[in-house]
Amino acid sequence: MAQGDLKILSGTSNPALAEAICDHLGCTLLPSKVGTFSDGEIRVEIGANVRGSDIFVIQSTCKPVNFLLMELCLILDALKRASAHRVTAVVPYYGYARQDRKVLPRAPISAKLVADFLTVAGMDRLLTIDLHAGQIQGFFNLPVDNLYAAPIMAEYFRGIPAEDLMVVSPDAGGVERARAFGKRLEGGLAIIDKRRDAPNQAKAMHVIGDVTDKVCVVLDDMIDTAGTIVQAGQVLLDNGAREVLACATHPVLSGPAIERLEASPFSQIVTTNTIPLSDDAKNFSKIKVLSIAGLLAKAIHNIHTESSVSVLFT
């Protein structure tokens, strides 16, 4: 058993998810105050004694990314200085994960720098969901649990007959994810050949695999501006697909994403609550949000009790 009481603290990124996790665990959120000074500096105050406690901080580094990242670092520092026994950062969506390597000369490896920020701030362990690249776990010299939302999302698609289902990767980088998802549902696998010309801009080319008269689920780890996934959906229809659905863990949905999805051929967009939806997204009837609160609650319980976390990967 980990030393100290289990305590959950929430940043300002996703308080509804933090409350849902507490409901599963049968506890209440640790009181805290997070605000700003008039010049925009973030002010953090922990409202209860945490000495010797096992603390889990719930905070996605979504929009506004830099503000929420700094807020998380300050919370971690406050807990470390208040003598918490162990501090686990629960970051359902890990911002900057797309910048995990040098793709151009004189470019930073931003995902590594964020890992350093969190470590120096006082994090003892990271719990996250569907990292954009699994190798980001190696950027940390401390335990990292990268959970997968696939079992939750796969359960939602169980009603589609396996012989009709085709799981589609929108690019070559997501093939492994799509293959594993398709294996869970005993469906087929197809790949979109895509060429990216600039950040947030992509051009889908052709389909590798036969999607004729299939129900196609386009699977990705996130939907940002939705350019890639919408083009993939249209290419699938052009190649004879009967129906196209989109599925992604993280609903980043920035810029023209909602406008593009509204005009897209998708009959439904399935995602999770790692990131809270904007008002526009909440009013978009095609979006279906699945909760990952239960999954995170089980992981938090197992980490606290020093039980196996690997059982949650099956």
Coordinates of C-alpha atoms in Angstrom, one line a residue:
M1 CA 0.0 0.0 0.0
A2 CA 1.4 3.4 -0.9
Q3 CA 2.1 5.6 2.0
G4 CA -0.5 8.2 2.9
D5 CA -4.1 8.7 1.9
L6 CA -5.3 8.8 -1.7
K7 CA -6.2 12.4 -2.7
I8 CA -7.4 13.7 -6.0
L9 CA -6.7 17.3 -7.1
S10 CA -8.0 19.0 -10.3
G11 CA -6.5 21.7 -12.4
T12 CA -8.9 23.9 -14.4
S13 CA -8.6 22.0 -17.7
N14 CA -11.3 19.4 -17.1
P15 CA -13.0 19.6 -13.7
A16 CA -16.0 17.5 -15.0
L17 CA -13.7 14.5 -15.7
A18 CA -12.0 15.0 -12.3
E19 CA -15.4 14.9 -10.6
A20 CA -16.4 11.7 -12.5
I21 CA -13.1 10.0 -11.5
C22 CA -13.9 10.9 -7.8
D23 CA -17.4 9.4 -8.2
H24 CA -15.9 6.1 -9.3
L25 CA -13.4 6.2 -6.4
G26 CA -15.9 7.3 -3.8
C27 CA -13.9 10.3 -2.7
T28 CA -14.0 14.1 -3.1
L29 CA -11.7 16.6 -4.7
L30 CA -8.9 18.1 -2.7
P31 CA -9.8 21.8 -2.2
S32 CA -7.5 24.2 -4.1
K33 CA -7.5 27.7 -5.6
V34 CA -6.2 28.4 -9.0
G35 CA -6.4 32.0 -10.3
T36 CA -4.4 34.7 -11.9
F37 CA -2.9 38.0 -10.9
S38 CA -4.0 41.1 -13.0
D39 CA -1.0 40.7 -15.3
G40 CA -1.9 37.0 -16.1
E41 CA 0.5 35.3 -13.7
I42 CA -1.0 32.0 -12.4
R43 CA -1.6 31.8 -8.6
V44 CA -2.0 28.3 -7.0
E45 CA -3.0 27.5 -3.4
I46 CA -3.6 24.0 -2.0
G47 CA -6.5 24.2 0.5
A48 CA -5.7 21.2 2.7
N49 CA -2.8 19.3 4.3
V50 CA -1.1 16.9 1.9
R51 CA 1.9 16.0 3.9
G52 CA 2.7 12.3 3.3
S53 CA -0.3 11.8 1.0
D54 CA -0.5 10.0 -2.4
I55 CA -1.8 12.8 -4.7
F56 CA -3.2 12.5 -8.2
V57 CA -3.4 15.7 -10.2
I58 CA -6.0 15.7 -13.1
Q59 CA -5.0 18.1 -15.8
S60 CA -5.1 17.8 -19.6
T61 CA -2.7 20.1 -21.4
C62 CA -5.3 21.2 -24.0
K63 CA -6.3 24.6 -25.2
P64 CA -5.0 27.0 -23.9
V65 CA -2.0 24.7 -23.9
N66 CA 0.7 26.9 -22.5
F67 CA -1.5 28.3 -19.7
L68 CA -2.6 24.8 -18.6
L69 CA 0.9 23.4 -18.8
M70 CA 2.2 26.1 -16.6
E71 CA -0.7 25.7 -14.2
L72 CA 0.1 22.0 -13.9
C73 CA 3.8 22.7 -13.2
L74 CA 2.9 25.2 -10.5
I75 CA 0.4 22.7 -8.9
L76 CA 3.2 20.0 -8.9
D77 CA 5.6 22.4 -7.3
A78 CA 3.2 23.4 -4.6
L79 CA 2.5 19.8 -3.7
K80 CA 6.2 18.9 -3.7
R81 CA 6.9 21.9 -1.3
A82 CA 4.0 20.8 0.9
S83 CA 5.7 17.4 1.5
A84 CA 3.3 15.1 -0.5
H85 CA 4.7 11.6 -0.4
R86 CA 4.1 10.9 -4.1
V87 CA 2.6 13.1 -6.8
T88 CA 1.2 11.5 -10.0
A89 CA 0.3 13.8 -12.9
V90 CA -2.8 12.4 -14.6
V91 CA -2.6 14.0 -18.0
P92 CA -5.3 12.4 -20.2
Y93 CA -4.2 14.5 -23.2
Y94 CA -0.5 15.2 -23.4
G95 CA 0.0 18.5 -25.3
Y96 CA 3.1 18.9 -27.6
A97 CA 3.2 15.2 -28.2
R98 CA 3.2 15.7 -32.0
Q99 CA 6.6 17.3 -31.7
D100 CA 8.4 14.2 -30.6
R101 CA 11.4 14.4 -32.9
K102 CA 13.4 16.8 -35.1
V103 CA 11.7 17.0 -38.5
L104 CA 13.6 20.0 -39.6
P105 CA 17.1 21.5 -38.9
R106 CA 17.2 23.8 -35.8
A107 CA 13.8 22.6 -34.5
P108 CA 13.1 21.7 -30.8
I109 CA 11.9 18.4 -29.5
S110 CA 9.0 19.9 -27.7
A111 CA 7.6 16.7 -26.2
K112 CA 10.9 16.1 -24.5
L113 CA 11.1 19.6 -23.1
V114 CA 7.5 19.3 -21.6
A115 CA 8.6 16.0 -20.0
D116 CA 11.5 17.9 -18.4
F117 CA 9.2 20.6 -17.2
L118 CA 6.9 18.2 -15.4
T119 CA 9.8 16.2 -13.9
V120 CA 11.6 19.3 -12.5
A121 CA 8.2 20.6 -11.2
G122 CA 7.9 17.6 -8.9
M123 CA 6.0 14.9 -10.7
D124 CA 6.9 11.4 -9.5
R125 CA 4.8 9.5 -12.1
L126 CA 2.8 10.1 -15.2
L127 CA -0.6 8.6 -16.1
T128 CA -1.8 9.4 -19.6
I129 CA -4.0 8.1 -22.4
D130 CA -3.1 7.4 -26.0
L131 CA 0.2 9.3 -26.4
H132 CA 0.6 10.4 -30.0
A133 CA 3.9 8.4 -30.1
G134 CA 4.6 5.6 -27.6
Q135 CA 8.3 6.4 -27.5
I136 CA 7.6 9.6 -25.6
Q137 CA 7.5 7.4 -22.5
G138 CA 11.3 7.2 -22.9
F139 CA 11.6 11.0 -22.4
F140 CA 10.9 10.4 -18.7
N141 CA 13.2 8.9 -16.1
L142 CA 10.3 7.9 -14.0
P143 CA 7.3 5.5 -14.3
V144 CA 4.8 6.3 -17.2
D145 CA 1.5 4.5 -17.7
N146 CA 0.2 5.1 -21.2
L147 CA -3.3 3.7 -21.2
Y148 CA -5.5 3.0 -24.2
A149 CA -9.0 4.1 -24.9
A150 CA -9.4 1.4 -27.5
P151 CA -11.3 -1.1 -25.3
I152 CA -13.9 1.6 -24.4
M153 CA -14.3 2.7 -28.0
A154 CA -14.3 -0.9 -29.4
E155 CA -17.2 -1.8 -27.1
Y156 CA -19.2 1.0 -28.7
F157 CA -18.8 -0.5 -32.2
R158 CA -19.6 -4.1 -31.2
G159 CA -23.0 -3.8 -32.9
I160 CA -21.4 -3.6 -36.4
P161 CA -21.1 -7.1 -37.9
A162 CA -17.4 -8.1 -38.2
E163 CA -17.8 -9.0 -41.9
D164 CA -19.1 -5.5 -42.7
L165 CA -16.5 -3.6 -40.6
M166 CA -13.3 -2.0 -42.0
V167 CA -11.0 -0.1 -39.6
V168 CA -9.1 2.6 -41.5
S169 CA -5.9 4.3 -40.6
P170 CA -5.9 7.8 -42.1
D171 CA -2.1 7.7 -42.6
A172 CA 0.8 5.2 -42.4
G173 CA 1.8 6.3 -38.9
G174 CA -1.5 5.0 -37.4
V175 CA -1.5 1.5 -39.0
E176 CA -0.4 -0.3 -35.8
R177 CA -3.2 1.4 -33.9
A178 CA -5.8 0.6 -36.5
R179 CA -4.6 -3.0 -36.8
A180 CA -5.0 -3.6 -33.1
F181 CA -8.4 -1.9 -33.0
G182 CA -9.6 -4.0 -36.0
K183 CA -8.3 -7.2 -34.3
R184 CA -10.4 -6.4 -31.2
L185 CA -13.5 -6.2 -33.4
E186 CA -12.5 -8.9 -35.9
G187 CA -12.8 -6.5 -38.7
G188 CA -10.7 -5.7 -41.7
L189 CA -7.9 -3.1 -42.2
A190 CA -7.4 -0.4 -44.8
I191 CA -4.9 2.5 -45.0
I192 CA -5.2 5.9 -46.6
D193 CA -2.1 7.0 -48.5
K194 CA -1.6 10.6 -47.4
R195 CA 0.9 13.3 -48.3
R196 CA 1.3 16.2 -45.8
D197 CA 2.5 19.5 -47.4
A198 CA 2.5 21.7 -44.2
P199 CA 1.5 21.6 -40.6
N200 CA -2.3 21.1 -40.2
Q201 CA -2.6 20.5 -43.9
A202 CA -2.9 17.1 -45.5
K203 CA -3.9 15.7 -48.8
A204 CA -5.4 12.2 -48.9
M205 CA -4.5 10.2 -52.0
H206 CA -5.8 6.7 -52.4
V207 CA -7.0 3.7 -50.3
I208 CA -5.0 0.6 -49.7
G209 CA -7.5 -2.2 -49.2
D210 CA -11.0 -3.0 -50.5
V211 CA -13.7 -0.9 -48.7
T212 CA -16.5 -1.6 -51.2
D213 CA -19.8 -1.8 -49.4
K214 CA -18.1 -1.7 -46.0
V215 CA -18.9 0.3 -42.8
C216 CA -15.6 2.1 -42.4
V217 CA -14.4 3.5 -39.0
V218 CA -11.6 6.0 -39.5
L219 CA -9.4 5.7 -36.4
D220 CA -6.9 8.3 -35.1
D221 CA -5.5 9.4 -31.8
M222 CA -6.8 12.9 -32.1
I223 CA -8.9 15.2 -34.3
D224 CA -7.3 18.6 -34.5
T225 CA -8.4 20.8 -37.5
A226 CA -10.1 17.7 -38.9
G227 CA -8.5 18.2 -42.4
T228 CA -6.9 14.7 -42.5
I229 CA -9.8 12.7 -41.2
V230 CA -12.5 14.5 -43.3
Q231 CA -10.5 13.9 -46.5
A232 CA -10.1 10.3 -45.5
G233 CA -13.8 9.9 -45.1
Q234 CA -14.5 11.4 -48.5
V235 CA -11.9 9.2 -50.2
L236 CA -13.5 6.1 -48.6
L237 CA -16.9 7.1 -50.0
D238 CA -15.4 7.7 -53.4
N239 CA -14.0 4.1 -53.2
G240 CA -17.4 2.5 -52.5
A241 CA -17.8 2.5 -48.7
R242 CA -21.4 2.1 -47.6
E243 CA -21.0 4.3 -44.4
V244 CA -18.1 6.2 -42.8
L245 CA -17.6 7.0 -39.1
A246 CA -14.8 8.8 -37.3
C247 CA -13.2 7.7 -34.1
A248 CA -10.5 9.5 -32.1
T249 CA -9.5 9.6 -28.5
H250 CA -8.7 13.3 -28.1
P251 CA -11.2 15.9 -29.5
V252 CA -8.8 18.8 -29.9
L253 CA -11.1 20.3 -32.5
S254 CA -9.3 23.5 -33.2
G255 CA -9.8 26.1 -35.9
P256 CA -12.2 25.0 -38.6
A257 CA -12.7 21.5 -37.2
I258 CA -16.4 21.7 -36.4
E259 CA -17.3 23.4 -39.7
R260 CA -15.4 20.7 -41.6
L261 CA -17.0 17.9 -39.6
E262 CA -20.5 19.3 -40.2
A263 CA -19.8 19.3 -43.9
S264 CA -18.1 15.8 -43.8
P265 CA -19.7 12.5 -44.9
F266 CA -19.3 11.0 -41.4
S267 CA -22.5 9.7 -39.9
Q268 CA -21.0 9.9 -36.4
I269 CA -17.8 11.1 -34.7
V270 CA -16.9 9.0 -31.6
T271 CA -14.5 10.5 -29.1
T272 CA -13.8 10.6 -25.4
N273 CA -13.7 13.2 -22.6
T274 CA -10.0 13.5 -22.3
I275 CA -10.6 17.1 -23.4
P276 CA -13.8 19.0 -22.7
L277 CA -15.8 19.9 -25.8
S278 CA -16.2 23.5 -26.8
D279 CA -19.7 25.0 -26.9
D280 CA -19.8 24.6 -30.7
A281 CA -18.8 20.9 -30.4
K282 CA -21.4 20.3 -27.7
N283 CA -24.1 21.5 -30.0
F284 CA -22.9 19.3 -32.9
S285 CA -25.3 16.3 -32.8
K286 CA -22.9 13.9 -34.7
I287 CA -20.4 13.9 -31.9
K288 CA -20.7 11.0 -29.4
V289 CA -18.5 11.3 -26.3
L290 CA -17.5 8.2 -24.3
S291 CA -16.2 8.6 -20.8
I292 CA -12.7 7.4 -19.8
A293 CA -13.3 8.3 -16.1
G294 CA -13.8 4.6 -15.1
L295 CA -10.5 3.6 -16.8
L296 CA -8.5 6.4 -15.1
A297 CA -10.2 5.6 -11.7
K298 CA -9.1 2.0 -12.0
A299 CA -5.6 3.0 -12.9
I300 CA -5.4 5.5 -10.0
H301 CA -6.7 2.8 -7.6
N302 CA -4.2 0.2 -8.8
I303 CA -1.3 2.7 -8.6
H304 CA -2.3 3.7 -5.1
T305 CA -2.6 0.2 -3.9
E306 CA 0.6 -0.9 -5.7
S307 CA -1.5 -3.4 -7.8
S308 CA -0.9 -4.2 -11.5
V309 CA -1.7 -1.5 -14.0
S310 CA -1.0 -3.8 -16.9
V311 CA -4.3 -5.5 -16.4
L312 CA -5.9 -2.4 -17.8
F313 CA -4.1 -2.8 -21.2
T314 CA -6.1 -5.9 -22.2

